[in-house]
Amino acid sequence: MKAIFAAGLLALSAPLWATTYYVSNCADGAAPACVVGNGANPGTSPSAPKQSIAAARDLINAAQPGDQVLFARGGGWTNAHMTLVASHATPEQPVVVGAYAPPWCTGTCASARPVLTEARPFGNGQPGNNDNALLQLRGGTGGYVFKDLELRGGRDETWGIFITERVHDVTIQNLAIRDFSIGVYCGNANPRVQLLESTITGNYEQGTLWGCVDSLIENNTFDNNGYKKILASDGSVLHGRLHNIYIGLESVDGKSLGGNITVRGNKLTRNALLDGKCDGVSLVVHGAIDGLLIENNLLYEVPDANGSAGCYGIGVNSGSYGSYEAFNNVVIRGNTVVNLPHTAIGCGSCIAPVIENNVIVQEAAMREFYGIVVPDQDRRFSNARSTGAKIRNNSIYVARGVAGTAINLSEYSDNAGSTLEVTNNLIFMAAAVEPGHSCINVGSLALANFTAIDNNLCYHQGGDDKGAWSNRNGKTFKTLADAQKAGFDVHGKSSDPLLAAVPSQANGWSMKVRAGSPAIDAGHTTYKARNSYKGYVRTGAPDIGAYEYGPTP
C-alpha cells in the first residue's frame, strides 16, 4: 500500500521568486507582549506585518507557488473563518500557511502556536452550503500545507477544517484543533491529504470525518471527541454514533471510489463519552474501500466495570449507507487496544483481511468481551460477505469479566466464511475471569472452512474447568484436546505462556514472554506474520503471539 503525498514534500526548497508574508494580531489567545500589525504594511517583513484575518485570506488566495503566509506566534485572531481557493498553488510547490516568531515573542512564546478562533454558529450547520468551517478549502485546487497553528471553535455547529469539492494534495501538520463540532472533514475521494502530528480534542461530534483517498492519518492524538448526546424522536439516546476517527467512503453504482488509506501511530483516548463512559467505536470505517492499513495505533480507555456495551476499539464494517459496502485489502496490525469494553477489533464485509501482531488487553470486569470478531455484525443489505480472514500472531489478555471470547468467528448469522487462517495467537485468560469464557469460537464452521487453524496457545489461569477452547453457537470443544480430536489446533498449547509481567500501563501493556515459555519458536512456520509487533524482525522459527522473544522492545 503506497501513496505519494506531494503537498508534504516540504524538503523541496521554495523557488527563488517565492514570497513570505507575515500577519500579527492580538485578540483572544494572544500573549501579553503581543504587538498588532497594520493593514497598511506590505507584510513582507516580520517587523512590519499585516493584521487582519481578511488580509491573511487574501494573501493566501493570491499566493503564487511556494509562497508562505505566516501568523505570529503569540498572536490571536477571532472570527477567523477563511474560505480558501489558492488557484495558483501546485502540489510540487504548495502554499504554506504556518507560524513565525516575531521580535517581541521570546521564551515560551517562541514555540506557541498562533490561535485562530471561530465560535460563531453559521446557517444550519451545513458547511458545504454555509461556509461553516474555520478553514474551508474549495475550488478544486491542490497544494496546501497548514502547520503549527491552533484552531479553536465554539462547539455550535462550527467545523475546524473542511476540505471540499476537488481540493487535493493537502498537508495538515502539528495543528491543535479543539472545541468544534467536527475537527477535520476530509471530502469524498479527495486525493493525497495528510493529517500529521496534530492534537484533535474536545470536538463534540467527530474528531475527524474522513473520506479522502491515497491519504494518511499519522502520529496524531485524538482525545475526548464525540461526546454529544444524540436523541431519537422518543427522547432515547442513540448509542455508538460518534467517534474519534470516522472513515467513510460510499460506493457509486456498486463500485468503490478508491482507498489506499493509512491510519498509523495515532493515540485515541476518551472516545464518545456518554455520562463519563465510552459509548462508540473509537476508530470506525464504513463504506466501500479498497486498500486500508491500520497499524501501530494505541487505543485506550480507563477501566470501568460499567462501561458501555457499545464501546469498540477498531470497527471496519457496514454503516447502513444503503449502497454496496465492502472492504478489500485490509490490514490491521501492530495496534495496542486496551479497555475497549465490548469488542477490541471487529471486521465485517471484509474480504481476506489481515489481522496480525495486535496486542489486546482488557482490565475491566465486563459482562461480555470479545478480542477479535469476524464478522462483527449481521450482514446488511447486499453487502459483501466476510471471508478469507488471516488472524495470526495476536496477543490477547483478559484480566476479569463474566464471559467472552478472545477470537470469535461465528457470532452472527453469516459466519467468517472460508479460506480462514487462525494461527500463532496467544490468549491469556486470568484467574479472575469467571466461568463461561472461551478462546476461539468456531461455532458453525467446519474444519474445511480453514486453510489453517493451528499453533494457538490459550491458557486459563484459573483452571481448564473455568473456560473452553470453543463453546458457542452449537459447537462445543470444552478442552484443547477435544478440539484436537476434531482436527482443530493439533499443534496448539494450553500451558502457561510465562509472560514476563502482567500487562499494565507501566510496561506499555507488554505481553512479551520470558525464557522457557512454550510460545518460543512454537508458531506455525508457514501461516505466520512475517515480522513481529511494531515491525521487529522475527528470527528463526516464529513465536506464538505478537512478540518475538529476545532483546527487541
XYZ file of C-alpha atoms in Angstrom:
553
model
C 0.000 0.000 0.000
C 1.641 3.228 -1.068
C 0.763 6.814 -1.769
C 2.582 9.902 -2.997
C 1.812 12.967 -0.929
C 3.148 15.838 -2.974
C 1.925 18.539 -0.607
C 4.017 17.050 2.171
C 7.309 17.422 0.354
C 8.433 20.350 2.463
C 12.035 19.364 1.882
C 11.656 20.896 -1.557
C 13.074 24.395 -1.373
C 10.784 27.276 -2.256
C 11.507 28.831 -5.644
C 13.697 31.927 -5.645
C 10.732 34.095 -6.606
C 8.555 32.904 -3.697
C 7.453 35.474 -1.112
C 6.873 35.135 2.616
C 4.113 37.260 4.184
C 3.599 37.997 7.881
C 0.420 38.697 9.866
C 0.062 39.692 13.544
C -2.968 40.400 15.742
C -3.656 40.354 19.478
C -7.205 39.061 20.024
C -8.300 36.017 22.107
C -5.430 33.691 22.973
C -2.671 36.244 22.372
C 0.403 36.594 24.565
C 0.643 39.648 26.896
C 3.550 41.084 24.871
C 1.674 40.822 21.577
C 2.065 43.665 19.082
C -0.526 44.150 16.354
C 0.316 44.560 12.706
C -1.097 47.176 10.361
C -3.165 46.811 7.246
C -1.068 49.485 5.564
C 2.107 47.425 5.965
C 3.349 45.431 2.975
C 3.509 42.361 5.225
C 6.758 41.105 3.756
C 8.814 41.661 6.929
C 8.386 40.212 10.449
C 8.807 43.743 11.783
C 6.063 45.171 9.551
C 3.282 42.568 9.389
C -0.286 42.902 8.252
C -3.023 42.417 10.848
C -6.427 41.066 9.895
C -7.745 37.639 9.056
C -9.171 39.136 5.868
C -5.669 40.234 4.856
C -4.331 36.741 5.549
C -7.124 35.176 3.491
C -6.463 37.466 0.547
C -2.733 36.768 0.692
C -3.347 33.009 0.686
C -5.796 33.168 -2.189
C -3.436 35.329 -4.274
C -0.318 33.367 -3.336
C 1.992 32.047 -6.011
C 3.583 28.564 -5.898
C 5.890 28.287 -2.895
C 4.645 31.445 -1.153
C 4.199 31.386 2.619
C 1.662 33.209 4.781
C 2.753 33.091 8.415
C 0.825 34.027 11.556
C 2.650 35.466 14.568
C 3.393 33.073 17.408
C 1.810 34.591 20.482
C -0.868 36.168 18.289
C -4.634 35.656 18.286
C -7.498 36.159 15.805
C -11.257 35.907 16.435
C -13.950 35.398 13.801
C -11.145 33.706 11.882
C -13.218 31.983 9.203
C -11.437 31.800 5.841
C -12.645 30.326 2.559
C -9.502 29.470 0.626
C -9.146 28.981 -3.111
C -5.400 29.071 -3.747
C -5.744 28.765 -7.502
C -2.026 29.274 -8.150
C -0.779 26.592 -5.758
C 0.704 23.359 -7.088
C 1.351 20.007 -5.414
C 5.071 20.404 -6.124
C 5.273 23.967 -4.737
C 2.441 24.300 -2.216
C 1.287 27.446 -0.483
C 2.407 27.177 3.145
C 0.229 28.611 5.934
C 2.183 28.495 9.170
C 3.794 30.410 12.025
C 6.726 32.721 12.733
C 8.253 34.151 15.916
C 8.080 37.981 15.789
C 10.733 40.094 17.550
C 8.533 40.623 20.640
C 7.855 36.875 21.081
C 10.576 35.286 23.220
C 10.891 32.424 25.717
C 7.945 30.025 25.680
C 6.126 32.354 23.315
C 8.582 31.443 20.572
C 7.117 27.906 20.436
C 3.460 28.864 20.916
C 1.015 28.256 18.120
C -0.884 31.244 16.735
C -4.522 30.989 17.892
C -7.322 31.253 15.329
C -10.810 31.184 16.871
C -14.192 30.810 15.201
C -17.011 30.483 17.715
C -19.939 31.784 15.671
C -22.605 29.305 14.577
C -23.418 29.707 10.882
C -26.581 28.807 8.986
C -27.978 25.370 9.778
C -24.733 23.561 10.388
C -24.024 22.503 6.809
C -20.525 23.767 5.998
C -20.756 22.952 2.305
C -23.588 25.463 1.912
C -22.962 27.978 4.644
C -19.192 28.451 4.972
C -19.479 26.913 8.405
C -15.805 25.996 8.973
C -12.865 27.989 10.267
C -10.738 26.885 7.310
C -12.743 25.918 4.253
C -10.774 24.680 1.216
C -12.637 24.856 -2.058
C -12.274 25.222 -5.777
C -10.540 22.107 -6.977
C -7.043 23.366 -6.267
C -4.100 21.381 -4.927
C -1.085 22.319 -2.918
C -1.604 23.494 0.663
C 0.446 22.983 3.819
C -1.032 24.076 7.152
C 1.353 23.787 10.094
C 1.974 24.997 13.643
C -1.448 26.619 14.219
C -4.106 26.309 16.922
C -7.713 26.296 15.736
C -10.418 26.882 18.359
C -14.152 26.539 17.896
C -17.260 27.341 19.867
C -18.888 23.908 19.553
C -22.050 25.385 17.991
C -22.001 23.695 14.598
C -18.637 25.112 13.575
C -16.117 22.789 11.959
C -12.348 23.153 12.099
C -11.075 22.283 8.627
C -13.420 21.480 5.746
C -11.896 20.042 2.543
C -14.480 20.003 -0.215
C -15.074 19.983 -3.963
C -11.971 18.745 -5.804
C -9.259 20.014 -3.446
C -6.219 17.726 -3.380
C -2.623 17.499 -2.087
C -3.046 18.990 1.378
C -0.835 18.521 4.434
C -2.097 19.382 7.932
C 0.812 19.150 10.360
C 1.322 19.980 14.041
C -2.042 21.686 14.496
C -4.131 21.815 17.669
C -7.808 21.533 16.666
C -10.284 21.790 19.526
C -13.854 22.511 20.532
C -15.563 22.217 17.161
C -18.453 20.051 16.101
C -16.109 18.203 13.714
C -12.370 18.789 13.897
C -11.339 17.845 10.353
C -13.655 16.958 7.476
C -11.864 15.413 4.517
C -14.110 15.281 1.474
C -15.304 12.378 -0.607
C -12.476 10.731 -2.565
C -10.308 13.856 -2.429
C -6.776 12.568 -3.120
C -3.488 12.899 -1.268
C -4.367 14.542 2.036
C -2.264 14.073 5.174
C -3.159 14.720 8.820
C 0.098 14.548 10.780
C 1.380 15.082 14.334
C -1.670 17.066 15.402
C -3.850 17.124 18.511
C -7.588 16.836 17.918
C -9.505 17.255 21.177
C -12.923 18.119 22.541
C -14.786 18.074 19.214
C -18.277 17.054 20.191
C -19.348 15.032 17.125
C -16.270 13.640 15.343
C -12.556 14.127 15.771
C -12.195 13.632 12.044
C -14.735 12.648 9.409
C -12.545 11.302 6.625
C -13.314 10.261 3.059
C -10.063 11.203 1.328
C -8.203 8.588 -0.713
C -4.479 7.925 -1.156
C -4.333 9.573 2.250
C -2.558 9.366 5.594
C -3.564 9.961 9.235
C -0.357 9.556 11.243
C 1.093 10.300 14.688
C -1.861 12.330 15.958
C -3.559 12.449 19.346
C -7.353 12.140 19.394
C -8.898 12.739 22.811
C -12.418 13.340 24.131
C -14.131 13.603 20.773
C -17.713 12.576 20.009
C -19.340 13.288 23.366
C -22.552 14.848 22.005
C -25.774 13.140 23.111
C -27.816 12.162 20.031
C -31.504 11.663 20.802
C -34.111 9.640 18.928
C -37.597 11.033 18.312
C -38.802 9.399 21.522
C -36.068 11.082 23.536
C -33.912 7.968 23.978
C -30.185 8.168 23.416
C -28.865 6.712 20.150
C -25.670 4.913 21.057
C -22.438 4.463 19.141
C -22.876 7.183 16.505
C -19.816 9.338 17.268
C -16.092 8.658 17.062
C -12.519 9.843 17.440
C -11.869 8.792 13.825
C -14.654 8.109 11.320
C -13.550 6.955 7.863
C -16.341 6.637 5.322
C -16.405 6.305 1.556
C -19.667 5.490 -0.215
C -19.702 3.373 -3.349
C -21.127 4.552 -6.674
C -23.012 2.014 -8.793
C -21.635 -0.738 -6.567
C -18.013 0.291 -7.062
C -15.519 1.758 -4.637
C -14.248 5.268 -5.300
C -10.834 4.132 -4.085
C -8.979 3.742 -0.849
C -5.292 3.435 -0.051
C -5.959 4.989 3.357
C -3.340 4.622 6.097
C -4.024 5.236 9.813
C -0.726 4.835 11.655
C 0.843 5.649 15.001
C -2.085 7.584 16.483
C -3.237 7.700 20.104
C -7.002 7.535 20.670
C -8.482 8.086 24.123
C -11.776 9.064 25.822
C -13.956 8.259 22.853
C -17.637 9.293 22.697
C -18.046 9.700 26.438
C -21.665 9.385 27.499
C -22.087 10.071 31.210
C -18.344 9.552 31.537
C -18.233 6.203 29.717
C -17.076 5.307 26.195
C -20.129 4.766 24.007
C -18.962 4.389 20.406
C -16.318 2.918 18.127
C -13.103 4.846 18.612
C -11.831 4.144 15.071
C -14.641 3.238 12.704
C -14.585 2.547 8.945
C -17.700 2.286 6.755
C -18.444 2.142 3.044
C -16.567 0.612 0.125
C -12.798 0.862 0.443
C -10.009 -0.862 -1.464
C -6.768 -0.530 0.462
C -6.827 0.181 4.205
C -3.885 -0.039 6.605
C -4.478 0.473 10.346
C -1.231 -0.074 12.208
C 0.712 0.779 15.356
C -2.073 2.818 16.955
C -2.821 2.948 20.680
C -6.490 2.898 21.669
C -7.058 3.265 25.404
C -9.982 3.787 27.738
C -9.903 3.998 31.519
C -11.035 0.660 33.034
C -14.681 0.794 34.046
C -16.680 -2.223 35.102
C -19.872 -0.497 33.951
C -18.611 0.690 30.568
C -20.971 0.748 27.621
C -21.527 -2.395 25.551
C -21.415 -0.090 22.512
C -17.778 0.823 23.097
C -15.495 -0.715 20.441
C -11.868 -0.178 19.548
C -11.438 -0.684 15.792
C -14.548 -1.422 13.735
C -14.403 -1.930 9.954
C -17.962 -2.718 8.927
C -21.218 -1.616 7.340
C -22.580 1.812 8.182
C -26.041 1.170 6.716
C -25.337 3.574 3.874
C -27.846 1.855 1.633
C -25.187 1.494 -1.067
C -22.872 -1.502 -1.501
C -20.249 -1.818 1.234
C -17.120 -3.961 1.119
C -13.547 -3.791 2.366
C -10.733 -5.193 0.253
C -7.015 -5.262 1.041
C -7.466 -4.502 4.729
C -4.520 -4.842 7.109
C -4.948 -4.284 10.864
C -1.621 -4.874 12.594
C 0.582 -3.856 15.477
C -2.143 -1.962 17.326
C -2.468 -1.865 21.107
C -6.123 -1.876 22.164
C -6.755 -1.511 25.895
C -10.030 -1.479 27.828
C -12.436 -1.086 24.945
C -15.197 -2.816 26.827
C -17.125 -4.726 24.179
C -15.022 -5.534 21.086
C -11.384 -4.627 20.575
C -11.125 -5.316 16.812
C -14.015 -6.118 14.506
C -14.219 -6.606 10.741
C -17.434 -7.167 8.762
C -17.907 -7.387 4.971
C -14.125 -7.796 4.929
C -12.595 -9.799 2.099
C -9.345 -11.546 3.100
C -8.365 -9.074 5.837
C -5.026 -9.491 7.614
C -5.292 -9.033 11.394
C -1.901 -9.637 12.950
C 0.509 -8.670 15.725
C -2.112 -6.754 17.698
C -1.970 -6.599 21.494
C -5.366 -6.567 23.177
C -5.687 -6.073 26.937
C -8.949 -5.933 28.867
C -8.579 -4.872 32.514
C -12.228 -4.073 33.275
C -14.808 -6.581 34.503
C -17.237 -6.544 31.594
C -20.345 -8.688 31.242
C -19.191 -9.717 27.781
C -15.964 -9.039 25.902
C -14.554 -10.027 22.521
C -10.981 -9.593 21.366
C -11.200 -10.105 17.580
C -14.554 -10.641 15.847
C -15.054 -11.528 12.162
C -17.725 -10.700 11.118
C -18.628 -8.229 13.848
C -22.260 -7.674 12.807
C -25.047 -9.257 10.805
C -24.615 -8.634 7.079
C -26.788 -5.780 5.888
C -28.458 -5.291 2.512
C -26.398 -6.931 -0.246
C -23.025 -6.018 1.212
C -20.024 -8.289 0.754
C -19.770 -11.435 2.830
C -16.792 -11.749 5.125
C -14.319 -14.404 4.047
C -10.660 -15.327 3.999
C -9.556 -13.620 7.221
C -5.938 -14.137 8.293
C -5.832 -13.796 12.087
C -2.318 -14.519 13.264
C 0.233 -13.725 15.923
C -2.066 -11.625 18.078
C -1.683 -11.469 21.873
C -4.859 -11.157 23.971
C -5.018 -10.734 27.775
C -8.306 -10.672 29.690
C -7.927 -9.807 33.375
C -11.508 -10.253 34.590
C -15.110 -10.393 33.478
C -18.124 -12.664 33.304
C -17.946 -14.121 29.819
C -16.402 -13.559 26.440
C -14.395 -14.973 23.575
C -10.896 -13.995 22.503
C -11.361 -14.743 18.774
C -14.950 -15.007 17.556
C -15.674 -16.294 14.043
C -19.297 -17.327 14.307
C -21.225 -14.830 16.413
C -23.629 -13.693 13.697
C -25.894 -15.277 11.105
C -23.161 -15.030 8.472
C -20.015 -16.641 9.827
C -16.447 -15.753 8.864
C -16.624 -17.711 5.605
C -13.871 -19.904 4.176
C -10.106 -20.000 3.476
C -9.549 -18.789 7.029
C -6.185 -18.714 8.770
C -6.138 -18.606 12.572
C -2.606 -19.302 13.720
C 0.006 -18.386 16.311
C -2.331 -16.408 18.579
C -1.559 -16.176 22.306
C -4.579 -15.921 24.608
C -4.318 -15.472 28.383
C -7.467 -15.680 30.490
C -6.504 -14.558 34.002
C -7.726 -16.255 37.176
C -10.341 -13.557 37.830
C -12.165 -14.261 34.561
C -15.345 -16.047 35.529
C -16.504 -19.362 34.021
C -18.119 -19.362 30.600
C -15.385 -17.804 28.511
C -13.730 -19.420 25.505
C -10.661 -18.994 23.342
C -11.785 -19.366 19.715
C -15.440 -19.524 18.753
C -15.675 -21.664 15.608
C -19.416 -22.129 16.059
C -20.963 -23.319 12.801
C -17.643 -23.521 10.959
C -16.191 -26.838 9.866
C -12.539 -27.717 9.554
C -12.923 -27.327 5.778
C -13.541 -23.591 6.268
C -9.913 -23.176 7.326
C -6.726 -23.099 5.329
C -5.060 -23.377 8.728
C -6.197 -23.220 12.350
C -3.228 -24.272 14.423
C -0.381 -23.369 16.765
C -2.546 -21.199 19.005
C -1.942 -21.008 22.746
C -4.875 -20.452 25.084
C -4.283 -20.531 28.837
C -6.964 -20.468 31.535
C -5.073 -19.305 34.612
C -7.971 -20.240 36.894
C -8.029 -23.807 35.576
C -9.273 -25.521 32.441
C -12.657 -26.100 34.073
C -13.361 -22.337 34.054
C -13.166 -21.898 30.285
C -13.327 -23.739 26.993
C -11.436 -23.874 23.727
C -14.741 -23.164 21.917
C -18.232 -23.193 23.379
C -20.597 -21.098 21.302
C -23.213 -21.455 18.580
C -23.750 -25.153 18.981
C -20.140 -26.313 18.602
C -18.542 -27.060 21.955
C -14.962 -28.143 22.414
C -14.531 -27.963 26.152
C -10.786 -28.505 26.075
C -7.977 -28.161 23.585
C -7.815 -31.946 23.481
C -11.477 -32.055 22.418
C -10.754 -29.610 19.605
C -7.713 -31.596 18.513
C -9.765 -34.765 18.210
C -11.828 -32.925 15.565
C -8.677 -31.746 13.778
C -8.592 -28.187 15.151
C -5.376 -26.708 16.558
C -3.489 -30.011 16.520
C -0.247 -28.229 17.460
C -1.956 -25.851 19.871
C -0.970 -25.368 23.509
C -2.850 -24.755 26.738
C 0.024 -24.262 29.182
C 1.125 -21.087 30.952
C 2.905 -18.877 28.363
C 5.108 -17.406 31.136
C 4.505 -13.738 30.464
C 7.405 -11.563 31.565
C 4.950 -9.391 33.520
C 1.266 -8.699 33.853
C 0.391 -6.239 31.058
C -0.054 -2.751 32.510
C 0.245 0.893 31.643
C 3.645 0.938 33.341
C 5.102 -1.559 30.852
C 3.133 -0.361 27.828
C 0.786 -3.375 28.156
C 3.581 -5.639 27.001
C 2.830 -9.330 26.514
C 6.395 -10.424 25.976
C 7.262 -13.844 27.369
C 10.245 -14.860 29.460
C 12.807 -17.603 28.950
C 11.353 -21.096 28.920
C 7.963 -20.013 27.565
C 6.187 -22.688 25.492
C 5.382 -19.896 22.993
C 9.016 -19.522 21.909
C 9.713 -20.976 18.439
C 6.340 -22.775 18.582
C 4.441 -20.879 15.882
C 3.298 -22.148 12.508
C 6.175 -21.678 10.098
C 4.021 -21.128 7.003
C 0.956 -19.214 8.178
C 2.605 -16.516 10.254
C 3.128 -12.775 10.455
C 6.439 -12.104 8.736
C 7.543 -9.561 11.358
C 6.562 -9.164 14.995
C 4.904 -6.372 16.970
C 5.758 -2.886 15.615
C 7.626 -4.448 12.707
C 10.554 -6.039 14.532
C 12.087 -8.893 12.578
C 11.306 -12.443 13.649
C 14.307 -14.728 13.985
C 14.325 -18.490 13.446
C 11.048 -20.299 13.961
C 8.242 -17.842 14.762
C 6.976 -17.466 18.307
C 3.315 -17.670 19.238
C 1.910 -14.207 19.909
C 2.682 -10.702 18.733
C 6.187 -10.546 20.196
C 9.365 -12.380 19.296
C 11.405 -13.466 22.297
C 14.668 -11.567 22.546
C 16.056 -8.091 23.112
C 13.717 -6.115 20.844
C 11.196 -3.799 22.564
